[in-house]
Amino acid sequence: QVQLVESGGGLVQPGGSLRLSCAASGSIFSINAMHWYRQVLGKERELLAFIRSDGVTYYEDFVKGRFTISRDNAMNTVDLQMNSLKPEDTAVYFCRGQISPRRGVVGDYWGQGTQVTVSS
């Protein structure tokens, strides 16, 4: 019953910016942490950043200073602000939530992904 939906992807020129959003819905009791990943066709999915319920954030080195993760607990959303985009940032971007449902035990939930293309 828990669903995550990403939005905000699209085509942007090198050096440009995009803001991705991930909205969680369904029978949610609490969200422990939210993560952003990306995946290039034929490559492994890679972690970008996460934010915990206490507000602590983590970033992989290759996005530090360019990407910023944030959350709105009341609306069960997490955003990824991406600046100074490079062609190598082209990928499908996914969110993952560690979520406690109203019924059942805590588990991981994935969104369907949103395409980001950085090209001139």
Tab-separated table of C-alpha atoms in Angstrom, residues 3-119:
chain	number	residue	atom	x	y	z
A	3	GLN	CA	4.024	4.076	-2.814
A	4	LEU	CA	6.858	6.444	-3.735
A	5	VAL	CA	6.649	8.601	-6.862
A	6	GLU	CA	9.512	10.697	-8.252
A	7	SER	CA	9.026	13.799	-10.372
A	8	GLY	CA	10.986	16.745	-11.738
A	9	GLY	CA	13.268	15.073	-14.243
A	10	GLY	CA	13.865	16.355	-17.734
A	11	LEU	CA	16.397	17.743	-20.185
A	12	VAL	CA	18.884	20.368	-19.015
A	13	GLN	CA	22.073	21.859	-20.446
A	14	PRO	CA	25.443	21.322	-18.761
A	15	GLY	CA	25.816	23.719	-15.853
A	16	GLY	CA	22.071	23.898	-15.339
A	17	SER	CA	19.896	22.845	-12.414
A	18	LEU	CA	16.975	20.551	-11.667
A	19	ARG	CA	14.973	19.866	-8.533
A	20	LEU	CA	13.647	16.338	-8.094
A	21	SER	CA	10.854	15.440	-5.698
A	22	CYS	CA	9.744	12.142	-4.191
A	23	ALA	CA	6.322	11.833	-2.596
A	24	ALA	CA	5.445	8.922	-0.325
A	25	SER	CA	1.815	7.942	0.120
A	26	GLY	CA	-0.293	5.138	1.516
A	27	SER	CA	-0.630	3.603	4.959
A	28	ILE	CA	2.489	5.197	6.462
A	29	PHE	CA	3.167	5.371	10.174
A	30	SER	CA	6.626	6.931	9.946
A	31	ILE	CA	9.549	7.394	7.580
A	32	ASN	CA	12.928	6.507	9.070
A	33	ALA	CA	15.093	7.638	6.164
A	34	MET	CA	14.860	8.654	2.520
A	35	HIS	CA	17.544	8.059	-0.103
A	36	TRP	CA	18.277	9.185	-3.648
A	37	TYR	CA	19.941	6.848	-6.146
A	38	ARG	CA	20.639	6.956	-9.853
A	39	GLN	CA	21.267	4.339	-12.508
A	40	VAL	CA	22.816	4.561	-15.957
A	41	LEU	CA	21.677	2.014	-18.532
A	42	GLY	CA	23.824	-1.089	-18.182
A	43	LYS	CA	25.385	0.080	-14.906
A	44	GLU	CA	24.716	-0.583	-11.233
A	45	ARG	CA	22.390	1.657	-9.280
A	46	GLU	CA	24.438	4.025	-7.101
A	47	LEU	CA	23.641	5.893	-3.910
A	48	LEU	CA	23.727	9.698	-4.069
A	49	ALA	CA	22.514	10.916	-0.684
A	50	PHE	CA	20.166	10.197	2.184
A	51	ILE	CA	18.445	12.049	4.994
A	52	ARG	CA	17.412	10.484	8.292
A	53	SER	CA	14.361	11.200	10.415
A	54	ASP	CA	16.554	13.241	12.782
A	55	GLY	CA	17.685	15.436	9.880
A	56	VAL	CA	21.196	14.030	9.512
A	57	THR	CA	22.308	13.960	5.872
A	58	TYR	CA	24.918	12.019	3.941
A	59	TYR	CA	26.353	12.658	0.480
A	60	GLU	CA	28.598	10.615	-1.733
A	61	ASP	CA	31.802	12.472	-2.571
A	62	PHE	CA	31.005	12.901	-6.257
A	63	VAL	CA	27.888	14.989	-5.554
A	64	LYS	CA	29.099	17.007	-2.561
A	65	GLY	CA	28.748	20.730	-3.169
A	66	ARG	CA	26.397	20.246	-6.131
A	67	PHE	CA	23.441	18.227	-4.791
A	68	THR	CA	21.350	18.991	-1.708
A	69	ILE	CA	18.813	16.645	-0.131
A	70	SER	CA	15.932	17.972	1.960
A	71	ARG	CA	12.654	16.717	3.406
A	72	ASP	CA	9.208	17.763	4.508
A	73	ASN	CA	8.105	15.256	7.134
A	74	ALA	CA	4.550	16.563	7.311
A	75	MET	CA	4.055	15.906	3.599
A	76	ASN	CA	6.207	12.759	3.427
A	77	THR	CA	8.355	14.199	0.661
A	78	VAL	CA	12.060	14.404	-0.064
A	79	ASP	CA	13.722	16.645	-2.652
A	80	LEU	CA	17.060	16.602	-4.422
A	81	GLN	CA	18.320	19.966	-5.654
A	82	MET	CA	20.901	19.379	-8.379
A	83	ASN	CA	23.141	22.233	-9.511
A	84	SER	CA	26.088	22.496	-11.908
A	85	LEU	CA	24.890	19.441	-13.770
A	86	LYS	CA	27.281	17.521	-15.984
A	87	PRO	CA	26.644	15.146	-18.897
A	88	GLU	CA	27.767	12.266	-16.688
A	89	ASP	CA	24.820	13.040	-14.380
A	90	THR	CA	22.503	11.686	-17.076
A	91	ALA	CA	20.651	8.750	-15.515
A	92	VAL	CA	17.363	7.546	-14.109
A	93	TYR	CA	16.981	8.882	-10.583
A	94	PHE	CA	15.208	6.841	-7.903
A	95	CYS	CA	14.117	7.467	-4.352
A	96	ARG	CA	14.072	4.795	-1.652
A	97	GLY	CA	12.345	5.053	1.687
A	98	GLN	CA	12.839	3.080	4.870
A	99	ILE	CA	9.229	3.249	5.988
A	100	SER	CA	7.170	1.870	8.862
A	101	PRO	CA	3.644	1.163	7.630
A	102	ARG	CA	0.580	1.460	9.859
A	103	ARG	CA	0.260	-2.310	9.613
A	104	GLY	CA	3.314	-4.532	9.427
A	105	VAL	CA	7.050	-4.078	9.943
A	106	VAL	CA	9.525	-1.541	8.620
A	107	GLY	CA	10.726	-2.118	5.066
A	108	ASP	CA	12.322	-0.534	1.999
A	109	TYR	CA	10.194	0.972	-0.765
A	110	TRP	CA	11.327	2.224	-4.180
A	111	GLY	CA	9.908	4.723	-6.617
A	112	GLN	CA	9.630	4.108	-10.353
A	113	GLY	CA	12.371	6.567	-11.307
A	114	THR	CA	12.547	9.820	-13.251
A	115	GLN	CA	14.833	10.465	-16.229
A	116	VAL	CA	17.440	13.229	-16.072
A	117	THR	CA	19.309	14.078	-19.271
A	118	VAL	CA	22.160	16.607	-19.288
A	119	SER	CA	23.087	17.539	-22.842
